[in-house]
Amino acid sequence: MSEREAQHEPRSPNGRRSGVRTILVVGPHPDDAELGIGGTILTLAAAGHTVHLLDMTNGEPTPKGSLERRAKESARAAEILGVASRTTLDLPNRYVMDTIEARTKVAEAIRKIKPDLMLVPYWVDAHPDHVATSHICDAARFQAKLTKTDMAGEPWYPAKILYYHCSHLRIAFPASLIVDVSAQWGRKIDAAKSYASQFDVDGEYPVIDLITRYAAYFGALICAEYGEPLLSREPIGVTDIRDII
Amino acid sequence: MSEREAQHEPRSPNGRRSGVRTILVVGPHPDDAELGIGGTILTLAAAGHTVHLLDMTNGEPTPKGSLERRAKESARAAEILGVASRTTLDLPNRYVMDTIEARTKVAEAIRKIKPDLMLVPYWVDAHPDHVATSHICDAARFQAKLTKTDMAGEPWYPAKILYYHCSHLRIAFPASLIVDVSAQWGRKIDAAKSYASQFDVDGEYPVIDLITRYAAYFGALICAEYGEPLLSREPIGVTDIRDII
Amino acid sequence: MSEREAQHEPRSPNGRRSGVRTILVVGPHPDDAELGIGGTILTLAAAGHTVHLLDMTNGEPTPKGSLERRAKESARAAEILGVASRTTLDLPNRYVMDTIEARTKVAEAIRKIKPDLMLVPYWVDAHPDHVATSHICDAARFQAKLTKTDMAGEPWYPAKILYYHCSHLRIAFPASLIVDVSAQWGRKIDAAKSYASQFDVDGEYPVIDLITRYAAYFGALICAEYGEPLLSREPIGVTDIRDII
Amino acid sequence: MSEREAQHEPRSPNGRRSGVRTILVVGPHPDDAELGIGGTILTLAAAGHTVHLLDMTNGEPTPKGSLERRAKESARAAEILGVASRTTLDLPNRYVMDTIEARTKVAEAIRKIKPDLMLVPYWVDAHPDHVATSHICDAARFQAKLTKTDMAGEPWYPAKILYYHCSHLRIAFPASLIVDVSAQWGRKIDAAKSYASQFDVDGEYPVIDLITRYAAYFGALICAEYGEPLLSREPIGVTDIRDII
Amino acid sequence: MSEREAQHEPRSPNGRRSGVRTILVVGPHPDDAELGIGGTILTLAAAGHTVHLLDMTNGEPTPKGSLERRAKESARAAEILGVASRTTLDLPNRYVMDTIEARTKVAEAIRKIKPDLMLVPYWVDAHPDHVATSHICDAARFQAKLTKTDMAGEPWYPAKILYYHCSHLRIAFPASLIVDVSAQWGRKIDAAKSYASQFDVDGEYPVIDLITRYAAYFGALICAEYGEPLLSREPIGVTDIRDII
Amino acid sequence: MSEREAQHEPRSPNGRRSGVRTILVVGPHPDDAELGIGGTILTLAAAGHTVHLLDMTNGEPTPKGSLERRAKESARAAEILGVASRTTLDLPNRYVMDTIEARTKVAEAIRKIKPDLMLVPYWVDAHPDHVATSHICDAARFQAKLTKTDMAGEPWYPAKILYYHCSHLRIAFPASLIVDVSAQWGRKIDAAKSYASQFDVDGEYPVIDLITRYAAYFGALICAEYGEPLLSREPIGVTDIRDII
């Protein structure tokens, strides 16, 4: 065991209870965060938190996409989501692997953004890029706090990491929490529809039908119109019940 | 399926988001709620919520207790916890069974107190009174919303029910949430120590050592000094992440 | 252990592989089976199986129901579902308890109908009648095969029992199987809407919105329009993969 | 919470580490303990422990049994198993229910036998007598330690309770431990075959084929010839690894 | 998220309900598929489906094997199983790693064979080649549907993937389904015995004793002579109950 | 499947029942084994077993450590623990990856030490070196039994592998067993405190407070002062109940 102390230092200068947090959302490709937790991003931004987006790859090639088109779509989506920044790493689409190099890129982003909370893909998924992204984020969260390295930035340890469901695998997602995103659902769909190159099938958006079903179900479980589930491996601590439905 | 509509009416006049809630804590015997979630009761009361206590039995006979002594102890504990009311039902200590009669007593208490949230014992326990109390509370929560009955009071459906760990069975409790009770731990111990007839063994309080170990562990899992775990069968919904550690 | 042999005799004269089965669906109140597995009932009936319905109670009183109205509604629903028979036991609505008497009533129905498969409510539920029905059915399935009793009928042991989700508790139902009910969804909704006394809220049917969300989600998990989940405690055996989506 | 102290007194005079223990095995009917953990009983007896058997009912009527025949069979089986005593309670076969009266009968047996360990049926089972027996034993274990009662005997709290698999329900039993019973398998089968009235089907013993398959599987999981699984709800503590395969 | 549409196109030209399917079984080494699901392969082939075998490595070196001998054994086993083809990739025995190169080899096999269903090793195993094969297959299933690549063949997405138990790790396998392989057990053993270089220990076949115990147990759980368990991460959908035991 | 026979040969010359075992404890960095299972090491050594320690890396750099200082600390800790040997591999601290090369180093250590039991880190952890170490150990355990290789030493297969909790991730550890380490707790803390470069924060040892809370909790679950949990993926077999608390 090394690097122990870092973990015991104050983890988030914002403080745990003061309120406003910095959140880093990691998506394998531009559009994954939108589909998986676009409503959560909007809900947290509306509550005053600062949300940053990090894409592992530019997402291309795809059947109908191009680098230029995808970049425009993802910029438009970021605007709708109201995020503070969107960064795209240069990892290879379709071939993201859990390497030291990939971890270091994410760790440096963490040291720059200094998030209190990371929202990253669930490690069980049909798409290998999603699986790798999940593992890379776990490792990078730890690596970001190292001292005596040649990584850019100062040591930082995000206090919490939660996993979201990317919709490729049709599993019953094991939710620890469900975020009520009813008030933001319309904007989430707008953000998702920015990716016409990915989702528009002759004017239909089958994947948006799919995520709407998911959200209507998880919403029903918390007596809300729409909900997005999150998984935590560490237990969820609370200081009050005010925000719990 | 009957009594459907009632469930779809606004469930808590206080509203889900306005903030202040009414909470009903049910204990099999006077002292169980104190040991299990005394810190949670104090934390919620300190946050401005209204907490009511309901004991299923007077808890006697016990080796060193008496009706008068136990009643005084439980009144003292209620005072320390700062609860709005404490009611003791006349169910038979040691022989609490899940009957219509027992359910009706709890349902009538629910209709009177009109809680938004119920905190009740976990259904896996070594003490049969605890197991029965858990089942009675589940049934009474539903029964309380019935119309066309001769129960006292108006229909009411507590929006949420959570289960707490009574410390008899040495299981690894499956926490959905852990409440940070660090700031209230001292008062919780005071409340528990009110029950000298139950816990004082020649000046030692072995059960208090036990629950302190539990709370120090669950606290550690959320980076807090002390924590008390709660279990939900329905997923936990959130509207913000502010209260989540 | 008693009554062993009975269990080892041929359990279903129809045979396991010949095809056509007799199915007994048990609902606590008239409308529960419709909401929970109306689509499954219709799908199985359309596939040539014989389905019988057994209600534990007449479901009354309810806020807007009456004995006559409910009976008419449930007869209409049975007609839409195309079941071979619908029987209503005289257990007390709201106060169904797991007693020998209740078990015997269900066991005698089993001995009369001789089902290969029972579909009964899941034992985790907010409504105590549903919980009790689940336990009664488990016990009655066994009791039905007893010899040397004064129960009506001949010994019978339903080869399989599966549990369905009644929609009161907002749990993530632990599905072992999901039945593709897409082709029958419209008729299921018709059957559910027969119960205007239960579900019609000023022309709206909130509970139907709820079950539609559930079915759209479980359908999505199997790449179908609508799905209804079933739980088995015993592993699911298959002889081919033809019917598995 | 009542009766606390009793739980904190030395629980087993034999001591936890000295070695020899007293074990109480509870079976719903004469033959259940034999089928479920006959090998474990023999293995523990061979290791020098004292094992007592308690049947909840006499097991009759059954298709081919009679009171006399069954009593003779169970006496013969007890002899083969080498148990210190076998007691049969007078609860009604087929209709065992979890009542105060039933709990008291078992609690009084516990106060008389003073076991360190109880082995009782798993609470998930097809036979309602088995389910009830499991719940009765949980409650009786606690009730046995009460003071100020009119129960016979002195307070006693069995330090540990483990659950065994009765073979009616074809579930994948969730084993916490598997006992290597290879050396005693032959005698176990002899004990089971004592119950010709129950298991002999024209000279064949189908249930013995079934339990042999189970034991061969659980044995394989621990690299032994035959094994019998046990479930604990409380974690398993060890002081050495010598006895762990 | 990329490559979305492909997933929403018709996934299997054979159609989901017409009946006959194409199945790809992947084994780490020649003999793993035989031991793990030889009975399932035979049962599916007997039902008219087309089964293809893909081995990741030639399986050599082993203590008593040679390249020539193993190849002959595996050809003989394929003949007994009645598979449509058997292909052996040139990945290094003992050192199979989850690399892009390995994924591409399997993805190209998928694009050639166009299976509706993949049967692959469970990812929890003692043998690192098995663990890696499981991960490679998950990734390759996705990679096979990519467009704009230089992989051989046309895009293809197998509609379903199920995991089977290789017998190295003595875990209680978490079965979603159990296939009744009773009618094919003899032939399965013949196929396994083809590998005398692997399993013959002085005329004894200890591993065949082991898998027979497993199959007799899983068979017992579905009231069949022999059964082989399969795990699905996505829920199992059904359109009828005819094929469910 | 290859290398089958080796698995079926006698796995531990010491024999499973004779008593004394050889145990190999693997830690990612010097100090992890001490924190995670220092008490277990001491307890097993005190019971007469032979314990060897293997560190994957030298653990440096760290904020306040140096190669010389860390080496001295780990030698001192080994002395306190009373282990038979301590070996440090030259894998890169912070960047341990699951490669053939790393597996081979551990496999050769296994072939040299010939352990009956391996105690290795749990695969769910915040530190990527811990995750990698867990996977490397699983693979190396298998690789160590290979014949026809150029690895040093003779084939060996450790009969059992158990996983311990490194304290970085604040998960509720899924214990299969808890070792009563009460008698050795003081020495364990001494061993941990050897690592002043890692744990001393101005004279305080926050990580020791953390692991003490864990141990007090897991101890409470088995009615002991202190306990350390272990996880097994294969079921736990027992031949007696003498060592089970």
Tab-separated table of C-alpha atoms in Angstrom, chain A residues 1-8 11 98-100 103-104 138-143 145-151 157 161 233-235, chain F residues 29-32 35 59 61-65 70 93-95 97 124-128 167-171 197-199 201 206-207:
chain	number	residue	atom	x	y	z
A	1	MET	CA	0.000	0.000	0.000
A	2	SER	CA	1.407	3.292	-0.994
A	3	GLU	CA	0.164	6.811	-1.333
A	4	ARG	CA	-1.889	6.326	1.778
A	5	GLU	CA	-1.824	9.775	3.236
A	6	ALA	CA	-3.071	11.482	0.138
A	7	GLN	CA	-6.263	9.565	0.629
A	8	HIS	CA	-6.701	10.901	4.115
A	11	ARG	CA	-10.479	15.316	-0.483
A	98	ASP	CA	-6.696	-0.197	-20.300
A	99	THR	CA	-3.063	0.919	-20.577
A	100	ILE	CA	-0.807	3.095	-18.438
A	103	ARG	CA	-4.841	6.030	-17.463
A	104	THR	CA	-2.332	8.845	-17.430
A	138	ASP	CA	-11.023	3.458	-11.695
A	139	ALA	CA	-7.262	3.346	-12.116
A	140	ALA	CA	-6.933	7.001	-13.100
A	141	ARG	CA	-8.886	8.139	-10.060
A	142	PHE	CA	-6.174	6.543	-7.939
A	143	GLN	CA	-3.247	7.519	-10.122
A	145	LYS	CA	-3.305	11.483	-6.398
A	146	LEU	CA	0.280	10.342	-6.839
A	147	THR	CA	3.182	12.512	-5.811
A	148	LYS	CA	6.709	12.255	-7.200
A	149	THR	CA	5.496	11.693	-10.741
A	150	ASP	CA	6.010	13.554	-13.974
A	151	MET	CA	2.279	13.872	-14.584
A	157	TYR	CA	-8.419	12.342	-5.317
A	161	ILE	CA	-17.116	7.610	-8.180
A	233	ARG	CA	-19.603	0.194	-5.072
A	234	GLU	CA	-18.973	2.080	-1.844
A	235	PRO	CA	-22.071	2.591	0.342
F	29	HIS	CA	3.345	-3.429	-1.859
F	30	PRO	CA	5.189	-3.994	1.407
F	31	ASP	CA	2.562	-3.058	4.043
F	32	ASP	CA	-0.600	-4.290	2.284
F	35	LEU	CA	-2.772	-4.029	7.033
F	59	GLY	CA	6.408	0.030	-2.941
F	61	PRO	CA	8.327	5.949	-4.596
F	62	THR	CA	5.882	7.308	-2.028
F	63	PRO	CA	5.613	10.805	-0.550
F	64	LYS	CA	7.834	10.141	2.462
F	65	GLY	CA	9.430	6.804	1.640
F	70	ARG	CA	10.914	0.958	3.024
F	93	ASN	CA	5.221	0.201	-8.215
F	94	ARG	CA	2.012	1.999	-9.354
F	95	TYR	CA	2.142	0.298	-12.729
F	97	MET	CA	-0.093	-4.905	-14.997
F	124	VAL	CA	-12.293	-5.086	-6.319
F	125	ASP	CA	-10.117	-2.218	-5.104
F	126	ALA	CA	-9.377	1.449	-5.733
F	127	HIS	CA	-5.660	0.852	-6.316
F	128	PRO	CA	-4.903	-0.564	-9.771
F	167	SER	CA	-8.451	-1.087	2.823
F	168	HIS	CA	-8.438	1.458	-0.038
F	169	LEU	CA	-11.987	0.955	-1.260
F	170	ARG	CA	-14.652	1.526	1.362
F	171	ILE	CA	-16.806	-1.377	0.337
F	197	SER	CA	7.187	6.270	6.275
F	198	GLN	CA	3.735	5.317	5.077
F	199	PHE	CA	1.392	5.755	8.000
F	201	VAL	CA	1.045	11.544	10.082
F	206	PRO	CA	-5.095	7.354	10.526
F	207	VAL	CA	-4.950	4.159	8.488
